CSV table of C-alpha atoms in Angstrom, one decimal:
chain,number,residue,atom,x,y,z
A,1,MET,CA,-15.9,-29.9,-10.5
A,2,ARG,CA,-15.3,-29.6,-6.6
A,3,HIS,CA,-18.1,-30.0,-4.3
A,4,LEU,CA,-16.3,-30.3,-0.6
A,5,PHE,CA,-13.1,-27.7,-1.2
A,6,GLY,CA,-14.2,-24.0,-1.4
A,7,THR,CA,-11.9,-21.0,-1.8
A,8,ASP,CA,-10.1,-22.0,1.7
A,9,GLY,CA,-10.3,-25.6,1.8
A,10,ILE,CA,-13.4,-27.7,3.3
A,11,ARG,CA,-15.6,-25.7,5.8
A,12,GLY,CA,-19.0,-26.0,7.4
A,13,GLU,CA,-20.4,-26.9,10.6
A,14,ALA,CA,-18.5,-29.6,12.8
A,15,GLY,CA,-19.9,-32.8,13.2
A,16,VAL,CA,-22.0,-32.3,10.1
A,17,PRO,CA,-21.1,-33.7,6.5
A,18,PRO,CA,-18.4,-32.8,5.4
A,19,LEU,CA,-17.1,-32.5,8.6
A,20,ASP,CA,-18.6,-35.6,10.2
A,21,PRO,CA,-15.8,-38.0,11.6
A,22,GLU,CA,-16.1,-40.4,8.6
A,23,THR,CA,-16.1,-38.0,5.8
A,24,VAL,CA,-12.6,-36.3,7.6
A,25,SER,CA,-11.4,-39.8,8.1
A,26,ARG,CA,-11.6,-40.1,4.4
A,27,VAL,CA,-10.0,-36.6,3.8
A,28,GLY,CA,-6.9,-37.9,6.1
A,29,ALA,CA,-6.7,-41.2,4.1
A,30,ALA,CA,-7.2,-39.6,0.4
A,31,LEU,CA,-4.1,-37.4,1.5
A,32,GLY,CA,-2.2,-40.3,3.0
A,33,SER,CA,-2.8,-42.1,-0.4
A,34,SER,CA,-1.8,-39.2,-2.7
A,35,LEU,CA,1.6,-38.6,-0.8
A,36,ARG,CA,2.2,-42.8,-0.9
A,37,ASP,CA,1.6,-42.7,-4.3
A,38,GLU,CA,4.5,-40.1,-4.9
A,39,GLY,CA,6.9,-43.2,-4.2
A,40,LYS,CA,9.1,-41.9,-1.4
A,41,ALA,CA,11.2,-44.8,0.5
A,42,GLU,CA,10.0,-43.2,4.0
A,43,PRO,CA,6.5,-43.1,4.9
A,44,PRO,CA,5.0,-39.5,4.5
A,45,LEU,CA,4.9,-36.9,7.2
A,46,VAL,CA,2.4,-34.8,7.7
A,47,VAL,CA,1.9,-31.6,10.1
A,48,VAL,CA,-1.1,-31.0,11.6
A,49,GLY,CA,-2.3,-28.2,13.8
A,50,GLY,CA,-5.5,-26.4,14.6
A,51,ASP,CA,-7.4,-23.3,16.6
A,52,THR,CA,-9.3,-23.5,19.8
A,53,ARG,CA,-12.7,-24.4,18.9
A,54,GLU,CA,-14.0,-27.4,20.9
A,55,SER,CA,-14.3,-29.4,17.8
A,56,THR,CA,-10.7,-29.1,16.7
A,57,ASP,CA,-9.4,-32.1,18.6
A,58,GLY,CA,-12.3,-34.4,17.4
A,59,ILE,CA,-11.2,-33.5,13.7
A,60,VAL,CA,-7.5,-33.9,14.5
A,61,ALA,CA,-8.1,-37.4,15.7
A,62,ALA,CA,-10.4,-38.3,12.6
A,63,LEU,CA,-7.6,-37.0,10.1
A,64,ALA,CA,-4.8,-38.7,12.1
A,65,GLY,CA,-6.9,-41.9,11.8
A,66,GLY,CA,-7.3,-41.5,8.4
A,67,LEU,CA,-3.7,-40.9,7.2
A,68,ALA,CA,-2.3,-43.4,9.7
A,69,SER,CA,-4.4,-46.1,7.7
A,70,ARG,CA,-2.7,-45.1,4.9
A,71,GLY,CA,1.0,-45.3,6.5
A,72,ALA,CA,1.4,-41.7,7.1
A,73,ARG,CA,3.0,-40.2,10.1
A,74,VAL,CA,1.5,-37.3,12.0
A,75,ALA,CA,3.6,-34.3,13.3
A,76,CYS,CA,0.6,-32.5,15.9
A,77,ALA,CA,1.7,-29.1,16.5
A,78,GLY,CA,-1.4,-28.6,18.8
A,79,VAL,CA,-2.8,-25.1,19.0
A,80,VAL,CA,-1.0,-23.1,16.3
A,81,PRO,CA,-2.0,-20.5,13.7
A,82,THR,CA,-2.6,-21.9,10.3
A,83,PRO,CA,0.6,-20.0,9.1
A,84,ALA,CA,2.6,-22.0,11.6
A,85,VAL,CA,1.5,-25.1,9.9
A,86,ALA,CA,2.6,-23.9,6.7
A,87,TRP,CA,5.9,-23.2,7.9
A,88,LEU,CA,6.3,-26.3,9.9
A,89,VAL,CA,6.0,-28.3,6.7
A,90,GLY,CA,9.2,-26.8,5.4
A,91,ALA,CA,10.8,-26.5,8.7
A,92,LEU,CA,10.4,-30.4,9.3
A,93,GLY,CA,11.0,-31.5,6.0
A,94,ALA,CA,7.1,-32.8,5.9
A,95,ASP,CA,5.2,-33.9,2.8
A,96,ALA,CA,2.3,-32.2,3.5
A,97,GLY,CA,0.4,-29.7,6.5
A,98,VAL,CA,-3.2,-29.7,7.6
A,99,SER,CA,-4.6,-26.8,9.4
A,100,VAL,CA,-7.9,-27.6,11.3
A,101,SER,CA,-9.7,-23.9,11.5
A,102,ALA,CA,-12.5,-21.9,10.4
A,103,SER,CA,-10.7,-18.5,10.3
A,104,HIS,CA,-13.2,-16.2,11.0
A,105,ASN,CA,-16.4,-18.5,11.2
A,106,PRO,CA,-18.6,-18.7,14.0
A,107,TRP,CA,-17.5,-21.5,16.7
A,108,ARG,CA,-19.9,-24.1,15.5
A,109,ASP,CA,-18.0,-24.4,12.3
A,110,ASN,CA,-14.5,-25.5,11.5
A,111,GLY,CA,-12.4,-26.3,8.5
A,112,ILE,CA,-9.6,-28.1,6.8
A,113,LYS,CA,-7.0,-26.4,4.8
A,114,LEU,CA,-4.3,-28.4,3.1
A,115,PHE,CA,-0.6,-27.3,2.3
A,116,SER,CA,1.9,-28.6,0.1
A,117,ARG,CA,5.6,-29.5,1.2
A,118,ASP,CA,6.5,-26.4,-0.1
A,119,GLY,CA,4.0,-24.6,2.5
A,120,ARG,CA,1.7,-23.3,0.0
A,121,LYS,CA,-2.1,-23.7,-0.4
A,122,LEU,CA,-2.9,-26.2,-2.8
A,123,PRO,CA,-4.2,-25.5,-6.3
A,124,ASP,CA,-7.6,-25.9,-7.1
A,125,ALA,CA,-6.5,-29.0,-9.8
A,126,VAL,CA,-4.9,-30.4,-6.7
A,127,GLU,CA,-7.7,-30.0,-4.4
A,128,ALA,CA,-10.1,-31.7,-6.9
A,129,ALA,CA,-7.7,-34.5,-7.5
A,130,ILE,CA,-7.7,-35.3,-3.7
A,131,GLU,CA,-11.6,-34.8,-3.6
A,132,ARG,CA,-12.0,-37.6,-6.4
A,133,ARG,CA,-9.9,-40.0,-3.9
A,134,ILE,CA,-12.2,-38.7,-1.0
A,135,GLU,CA,-15.2,-40.0,-2.9
A,136,ALA,CA,-13.9,-43.7,-3.7
A,137,THR,CA,-12.0,-44.0,-0.3
A,138,ASP,CA,-12.7,-45.7,3.0
A,139,GLY,CA,-12.3,-44.1,6.2
A,140,ALA,CA,-10.9,-45.4,9.4
A,141,ALA,CA,-11.4,-45.3,13.3
A,142,PRO,CA,-10.0,-42.0,15.1
A,143,ARG,CA,-6.5,-42.0,16.2
A,144,ALA,CA,-5.5,-39.8,19.2
A,145,VAL,CA,-2.4,-38.0,18.5
A,146,SER,CA,-0.1,-36.1,21.3
A,147,ALA,CA,0.9,-32.5,20.4
A,148,ASP,CA,4.7,-31.6,20.7
A,149,PRO,CA,5.3,-28.6,22.6
A,150,SER,CA,8.5,-27.8,20.8
A,151,LEU,CA,6.9,-27.1,17.5
A,152,PRO,CA,5.0,-23.9,18.5
A,153,ARG,CA,8.2,-22.8,20.2
A,154,LEU,CA,10.1,-23.5,16.8
A,155,TYR,CA,7.6,-21.2,15.0
A,156,VAL,CA,7.9,-18.4,17.5
A,157,GLU,CA,11.6,-18.5,17.0
A,158,HIS,CA,11.2,-18.5,13.5
A,159,LEU,CA,9.1,-15.3,14.0
A,160,ALA,CA,11.4,-13.1,15.7
A,161,GLY,CA,14.3,-14.5,13.5
A,162,THR,CA,12.7,-12.8,10.6
A,163,LEU,CA,12.7,-9.4,11.9
A,164,PRO,CA,15.3,-6.5,10.4
A,165,HIS,CA,15.3,-4.8,14.2
A,166,ARG,CA,14.5,-5.5,17.8
A,167,LEU,CA,11.2,-4.0,19.3
A,168,ASP,CA,13.1,-2.9,22.6
A,169,GLY,CA,10.8,-0.2,24.3
A,170,LEU,CA,7.8,-0.3,21.9
A,171,SER,CA,4.6,-1.1,23.6
A,172,VAL,CA,2.2,-3.4,21.8
A,173,LEU,CA,-1.7,-4.6,22.4
A,174,ILE,CA,-2.5,-7.7,21.0
A,175,ASP,CA,-6.2,-8.8,20.6
A,176,ALA,CA,-5.8,-12.8,20.0
A,177,ALA,CA,-9.4,-13.4,19.2
A,178,HIS,CA,-9.3,-16.1,21.6
A,179,GLY,CA,-7.8,-18.1,18.8
A,180,ALA,CA,-5.0,-19.8,17.3
A,181,ALA,CA,-2.5,-17.3,18.3
A,182,PHE,CA,-3.3,-16.6,21.8
A,183,GLU,CA,0.2,-18.1,22.9
A,184,VAL,CA,2.4,-17.8,20.3
A,185,ALA,CA,1.7,-14.0,19.2
A,186,PRO,CA,2.3,-12.5,22.7
A,187,LEU,CA,5.6,-14.7,23.4
A,188,ALA,CA,6.8,-13.6,19.7
A,189,PHE,CA,6.4,-10.2,20.4
A,190,ARG,CA,7.9,-10.6,24.0
A,191,SER,CA,10.9,-12.4,22.3
A,192,ALA,CA,11.7,-9.4,19.9
A,193,GLY,CA,11.6,-7.2,23.0
A,194,ALA,CA,8.3,-5.6,22.9
A,195,ARG,CA,6.0,-4.8,26.1
A,196,VAL,CA,2.7,-6.8,25.7
A,197,GLU,CA,-0.7,-6.6,27.0
A,198,ALA,CA,-3.0,-9.4,25.6
A,199,VAL,CA,-6.5,-9.4,25.5
A,200,ALA,CA,-9.1,-11.9,24.3
A,201,ALA,CA,-6.5,-14.5,24.9
A,202,SER,CA,-8.4,-16.8,27.1
A,203,PRO,CA,-10.2,-19.2,25.0
A,204,ASP,CA,-13.1,-21.6,26.1
A,205,GLY,CA,-13.9,-23.4,22.9
A,206,ARG,CA,-16.6,-21.2,22.2
A,207,ASN,CA,-15.7,-17.8,22.1
A,208,ILE,CA,-13.4,-17.4,19.3
A,209,ASN,CA,-13.9,-14.2,17.2
A,210,GLU,CA,-16.9,-13.4,19.6
A,211,ALA,CA,-16.8,-9.6,19.6
A,212,CYS,CA,-13.0,-9.3,19.5
A,213,GLY,CA,-10.2,-9.7,17.0
A,214,ALA,CA,-10.0,-9.0,13.2
A,215,LEU,CA,-13.5,-9.1,12.8
A,216,HIS,CA,-14.5,-6.6,15.8
A,217,PRO,CA,-11.3,-4.3,15.8
A,218,GLY,CA,-12.9,-1.3,17.3
A,219,ALA,CA,-12.3,-2.7,21.0
A,220,MET,CA,-8.8,-3.3,20.2
A,221,ALA,CA,-8.3,0.3,19.0
A,222,ARG,CA,-9.9,1.5,22.0
A,223,ALA,CA,-7.8,-0.6,24.2
A,224,THR,CA,-4.8,0.5,22.3
A,225,VAL,CA,-5.4,4.2,23.4
A,226,ALA,CA,-6.7,3.6,26.9
A,227,GLY,CA,-3.5,1.5,27.6
A,228,GLY,CA,-1.2,4.3,25.8
A,229,ALA,CA,0.0,1.3,23.5
A,230,ASP,CA,2.4,2.3,20.6
A,231,LEU,CA,0.2,0.3,18.5
A,232,GLY,CA,-2.4,-2.6,18.6
A,233,LEU,CA,-3.2,-5.7,16.5
A,234,ALA,CA,-6.2,-7.8,16.3
A,235,LEU,CA,-5.9,-11.2,14.6
A,236,ASP,CA,-8.5,-13.6,13.3
A,237,GLY,CA,-9.4,-17.2,14.7
A,238,ASP,CA,-6.5,-18.8,13.0
A,239,ALA,CA,-4.4,-15.7,12.8
A,240,ASP,CA,-3.5,-15.6,9.1
A,241,ARG,CA,-4.9,-12.1,9.1
A,242,ILE,CA,-4.4,-9.0,10.9
A,243,VAL,CA,-5.7,-5.4,11.6
A,244,LEU,CA,-3.9,-2.6,13.5
A,245,SER,CA,-4.4,0.5,15.0
A,246,ASP,CA,-2.2,3.2,15.7
A,247,GLY,CA,-1.9,5.0,19.3
A,248,ALA,CA,-4.7,7.3,18.4
A,249,GLY,CA,-7.1,4.4,17.6
A,250,ARG,CA,-7.1,4.7,13.8
A,251,LEU,CA,-7.4,1.4,12.0
A,252,LEU,CA,-5.5,0.0,9.2
A,253,ASP,CA,-6.3,-2.4,6.9
A,254,GLY,CA,-4.7,-4.8,4.6
A,255,ASP,CA,-4.5,-1.9,1.9
A,256,ASP,CA,-3.2,0.3,4.5
A,257,VAL,CA,-0.3,-2.3,5.5
A,258,LEU,CA,0.6,-2.9,1.7
A,259,TYR,CA,1.4,0.7,1.4
A,260,LEU,CA,3.3,1.0,4.2
A,261,TRP,CA,5.6,-2.1,3.4
A,262,THR,CA,5.7,-0.8,0.0
A,263,HIS,CA,7.5,2.4,1.5
A,264,GLU,CA,9.6,0.3,3.5
A,265,LEU,CA,10.6,-1.6,0.3
A,266,ILE,CA,11.5,1.7,-1.2
A,267,ARG,CA,13.6,2.8,1.9
A,268,GLU,CA,15.4,-0.3,1.5
A,269,GLY,CA,16.5,0.3,-2.3
A,270,ARG,CA,14.1,-2.8,-3.1
A,271,LYS,CA,11.2,-0.6,-5.0
A,272,PRO,CA,8.7,-2.9,-6.5
A,273,ALA,CA,7.5,-3.1,-9.9
A,274,ALA,CA,4.0,-4.3,-8.7
A,275,VAL,CA,2.1,-5.1,-5.8
A,276,VAL,CA,-0.5,-7.8,-5.6
A,277,GLY,CA,-3.8,-6.6,-4.2
A,278,THR,CA,-7.4,-8.2,-5.0
A,279,VAL,CA,-10.4,-7.4,-7.0
A,280,MET,CA,-11.4,-5.9,-3.3
A,281,SER,CA,-8.6,-3.8,-2.9
A,282,ASN,CA,-9.4,0.3,-2.6
A,283,TYR,CA,-9.0,2.3,-5.9
A,284,GLY,CA,-7.3,4.7,-3.3
A,285,LEU,CA,-4.5,2.4,-3.1
A,286,GLU,CA,-4.2,1.8,-6.9
A,287,ARG,CA,-3.9,5.9,-7.2
A,288,ALA,CA,-1.4,6.1,-4.3
A,289,LEU,CA,1.1,3.2,-5.6
A,290,ALA,CA,0.9,4.7,-9.1
A,291,ALA,CA,2.1,8.1,-7.5
A,292,LEU,CA,5.0,6.0,-6.4
A,293,GLY,CA,5.6,4.2,-9.6
A,294,VAL,CA,4.2,0.8,-8.6
A,295,LYS,CA,1.5,-0.9,-10.3
A,296,LEU,CA,-1.3,-2.5,-8.4
A,297,LEU,CA,-2.1,-6.1,-9.8
A,298,ARG,CA,-5.6,-7.4,-8.8
A,299,ALA,CA,-6.2,-11.2,-8.1
A,300,PRO,CA,-9.4,-12.9,-7.3
A,301,VAL,CA,-10.3,-12.8,-3.4
A,302,GLY,CA,-8.4,-15.4,-1.6
A,303,ASP,CA,-4.7,-15.5,-0.2
A,304,ARG,CA,-4.0,-18.6,-2.4
A,305,TYR,CA,-4.9,-16.5,-5.5
A,306,VAL,CA,-2.8,-13.7,-4.1
A,307,VAL,CA,0.3,-16.1,-3.9
A,308,GLU,CA,-0.4,-17.3,-7.2
A,309,GLU,CA,-0.7,-14.0,-9.1
A,310,MET,CA,2.7,-13.1,-7.1
A,311,ALA,CA,4.4,-16.1,-8.3
A,312,ARG,CA,3.4,-15.3,-12.1
A,313,SER,CA,4.5,-11.6,-11.7
A,314,GLY,CA,7.5,-12.3,-9.6
A,315,SER,CA,5.9,-9.8,-6.8
A,316,LEU,CA,7.6,-9.6,-3.3
A,317,LEU,CA,4.6,-8.2,-1.6
A,318,GLY,CA,0.9,-8.8,-1.8
A,319,GLY,CA,-2.4,-9.1,0.3
A,320,GLU,CA,-6.0,-8.6,0.7
A,321,PRO,CA,-7.9,-5.5,2.5
A,322,SER,CA,-9.2,-8.2,5.2
A,323,GLY,CA,-5.7,-8.3,6.4
A,324,HIS,CA,-4.0,-11.4,4.6
A,325,LEU,CA,-0.5,-10.1,4.1
A,326,ILE,CA,2.4,-11.8,2.3
A,327,ARG,CA,5.8,-11.1,1.5
A,328,SER,CA,7.4,-13.6,-0.4
A,329,ASP,CA,10.5,-13.6,0.9
A,330,LEU,CA,9.4,-14.3,4.4
A,331,THR,CA,6.2,-16.5,4.3
A,332,THR,CA,4.2,-18.5,2.0
A,333,THR,CA,0.9,-17.7,3.2
A,334,GLY,CA,-1.1,-14.8,5.0
A,335,ASP,CA,0.6,-14.7,8.5
A,336,GLY,CA,-1.1,-11.9,10.9
A,337,THR,CA,1.4,-12.1,13.5
A,338,LEU,CA,4.4,-11.9,11.0
A,339,THR,CA,2.9,-9.0,9.7
A,340,GLY,CA,2.3,-7.2,13.0
A,341,LEU,CA,5.8,-8.0,14.0
A,342,HIS,CA,7.2,-6.2,10.7
A,343,LEU,CA,5.2,-3.3,11.2
A,344,ALA,CA,6.1,-2.8,14.6
A,345,ALA,CA,9.9,-2.9,13.6
A,346,LEU,CA,9.2,-0.5,11.1
A,347,VAL,CA,7.6,1.6,13.7
A,348,ALA,CA,10.6,1.1,16.0
A,349,ALA,CA,13.4,1.7,13.1
A,350,SER,CA,11.8,5.0,11.9
A,351,GLY,CA,11.5,6.7,15.5
A,352,ARG,CA,8.1,7.9,14.5
A,353,PRO,CA,4.8,6.6,15.9
A,354,LEU,CA,2.4,4.5,13.5
A,355,ALA,CA,0.0,7.5,13.4
A,356,ASP,CA,2.9,9.3,11.5
A,357,GLN,CA,3.8,7.1,8.7
A,358,PRO,CA,2.7,7.5,5.4
A,359,ARG,CA,-1.2,6.9,4.5
A,360,PHE,CA,-3.4,7.0,1.6
A,361,VAL,CA,-6.9,8.4,1.3
A,362,HIS,CA,-9.6,5.6,0.8
A,363,LEU,CA,-12.3,5.8,-1.6
A,364,PRO,CA,-15.6,5.4,-0.1
A,365,GLN,CA,-16.3,1.6,-0.2
A,366,LEU,CA,-19.2,-0.3,1.1
A,367,LEU,CA,-19.7,-4.1,1.6
A,368,ARG,CA,-23.0,-5.9,2.1
A,369,ASN,CA,-23.4,-9.1,2.6
A,370,VAL,CA,-26.7,-10.7,1.9
A,371,ARG,CA,-27.6,-14.5,3.0
A,372,VAL,CA,-28.5,-16.7,0.1
A,373,LYS,CA,-30.4,-20.3,-0.2
A,374,GLU,CA,-28.1,-21.6,-3.0
A,375,ARG,CA,-25.5,-20.0,-5.3
A,376,VAL,CA,-27.5,-19.2,-8.6
A,377,PRO,CA,-25.4,-17.9,-11.1
A,378,ILE,CA,-26.4,-13.9,-11.4
A,379,GLU,CA,-27.1,-14.3,-15.1
A,380,GLN,CA,-30.0,-16.3,-14.0
A,381,ALA,CA,-31.6,-13.5,-12.1
A,382,PRO,CA,-32.4,-11.1,-14.8
A,383,LEU,CA,-34.1,-8.7,-12.7
A,384,PHE,CA,-31.2,-8.3,-10.2
A,385,ALA,CA,-28.7,-8.1,-13.5
A,386,ASP,CA,-30.6,-5.5,-15.0
A,387,GLU,CA,-30.2,-3.6,-11.3
A,388,LEU,CA,-26.7,-4.1,-11.4
A,389,THR,CA,-26.2,-2.5,-15.0
A,390,ARG,CA,-28.1,0.5,-13.8
A,391,ALA,CA,-26.0,1.0,-10.8
A,392,GLU,CA,-22.9,0.8,-13.0
A,393,GLY,CA,-24.6,3.7,-15.1
A,394,ARG,CA,-25.0,5.7,-11.8
A,395,LEU,CA,-21.5,5.3,-11.0
A,396,ALA,CA,-20.4,6.7,-14.5
A,397,GLY,CA,-16.9,5.4,-14.6
A,398,ALA,CA,-16.2,7.0,-11.2
A,399,GLY,CA,-16.3,3.9,-9.0
A,400,ARG,CA,-16.5,0.0,-8.9
A,401,LEU,CA,-19.3,-2.4,-8.5
A,402,LEU,CA,-18.0,-6.0,-7.5
A,403,VAL,CA,-20.8,-8.8,-6.5
A,404,ARG,CA,-19.5,-12.4,-5.8
A,405,TYR,CA,-20.5,-15.3,-3.5
A,406,SER,CA,-18.6,-15.9,-0.9
A,407,GLY,CA,-16.3,-19.3,-0.8
A,408,THR,CA,-16.9,-20.2,2.7
A,409,GLU,CA,-20.5,-19.0,3.7
A,410,PRO,CA,-23.7,-19.0,2.1
A,411,LEU,CA,-23.5,-15.4,1.1
A,412,LEU,CA,-23.7,-13.1,-1.9
A,413,ARG,CA,-21.2,-10.2,-1.2
A,414,ILE,CA,-21.8,-6.7,-2.6
A,415,MET,CA,-19.1,-4.2,-2.9
A,416,VAL,CA,-19.8,-0.3,-4.4
A,417,GLU,CA,-17.0,2.0,-4.5
A,418,GLY,CA,-16.9,5.3,-5.7
A,419,GLU,CA,-16.1,9.1,-4.8
A,420,ASP,CA,-19.6,10.0,-4.1
A,421,ALA,CA,-20.1,8.6,-0.6
A,422,VAL,CA,-23.8,9.4,-0.6
A,423,LEU,CA,-24.2,7.3,-3.8
A,424,VAL,CA,-22.1,4.7,-3.0
A,425,GLU,CA,-24.3,4.2,0.2
A,426,GLN,CA,-27.6,4.2,-1.8
A,427,LEU,CA,-26.7,1.7,-4.1
A,428,ALA,CA,-25.1,-0.6,-1.8
A,429,GLU,CA,-28.5,-0.5,0.0
A,430,HIS,CA,-30.7,-0.7,-2.8
A,431,LEU,CA,-28.6,-3.7,-4.5
A,432,ALA,CA,-28.8,-5.7,-1.2
A,433,ALA,CA,-32.5,-5.3,-0.9
A,434,ARG,CA,-32.8,-6.5,-4.6
A,435,ALA,CA,-30.4,-9.4,-3.9
A,436,ARG,CA,-32.7,-10.5,-1.0
A,437,GLU,CA,-35.4,-10.6,-3.3
A,438,ALA,CA,-34.2,-12.3,-6.1
A,439,PHE,CA,-32.2,-15.1,-4.2
A,440,GLY,CA,-34.1,-15.7,-1.3
A,441,GLY,CA,-32.0,-14.3,1.5
A,442,ALA,CA,-33.0,-13.4,4.8
């Protein structure tokens, strides 16, 4: 059983176990030992990069110390998005990658995400094996490493090089969330020919995700309209997810992007048999894809599980409503900047604004997050379980109900979806209240 790793690596408050210097160093040492055991003649090479939190440099140094203690070499990319680390692993022929970021979490948190030599997040079983090594491994002193400025430039060149069309004449507003893409995202769009206005691009170590970015896309949408941009995009702290706005200020989530990209693949003569979403994907998307003759496959929440289902089913396209989008011919993990570039290219090639591109009708869906003291199995709270059963009965087959724990925060997530918006809201509020009573949330 894993204790350190959640659904998206190790995450928590910076400086507090498991993100204290000693434990982080042991993570680096355990990873280095695992790579050395593979028996390569050359010392293993690990790509490390991170976001703009004030704790990131210290965590990178602790990781580097642990890796060096086991003979591993470190290529430090500095401040770069998580998907940049994943891509650089393959580009440099490295043995692994480590992204230091807590993505959408508050600035006090941080995290560690591990990537294999093929640029993919490690499967659960591999993380569990590394965790067992961590528990039996000694740490080492932190080791300062200098960032190689050529690595972010390589990533920017890669992003622009994936585009089927240049973006000349297109105006784009980028909300970088004061995060990992505050430099590379505007550079990538400008190198592809777009006119760019960048906002929330002045990180101070503590303002990451603060009233901006993919967590708070309303400001981006308003700025897109005010500035007369053709489209706007909001990234999260590590830029692996994206929310878009058309020129009229209407937001597009990951489901909308999946639908648009499916249309584009059909236009290119590459109609997919199936697209991979998650259990959170809107049922409206499932119905709209079915009308195109495309099946929606649902994976558990987490882009690693989307990628795994894409590999199993041979799907080219997958993603999450939260904005993690994956095109298996272009990337191995969610990449918000790459997704934004390709949606901009779709607009440029079609000659029609984003507001005039195909859209589907979302069924009413509400998500309520309830803070919990501990992740008690739902079946161990029979009164709440009974409430779920009654709620499902009221939906009467005309909606969906999903209750799960967050893999990165102490939250119980309650999703209610259905055709009746009033009923959906009533059930969401009622279940959230009962969950606070059952699980001790505030």
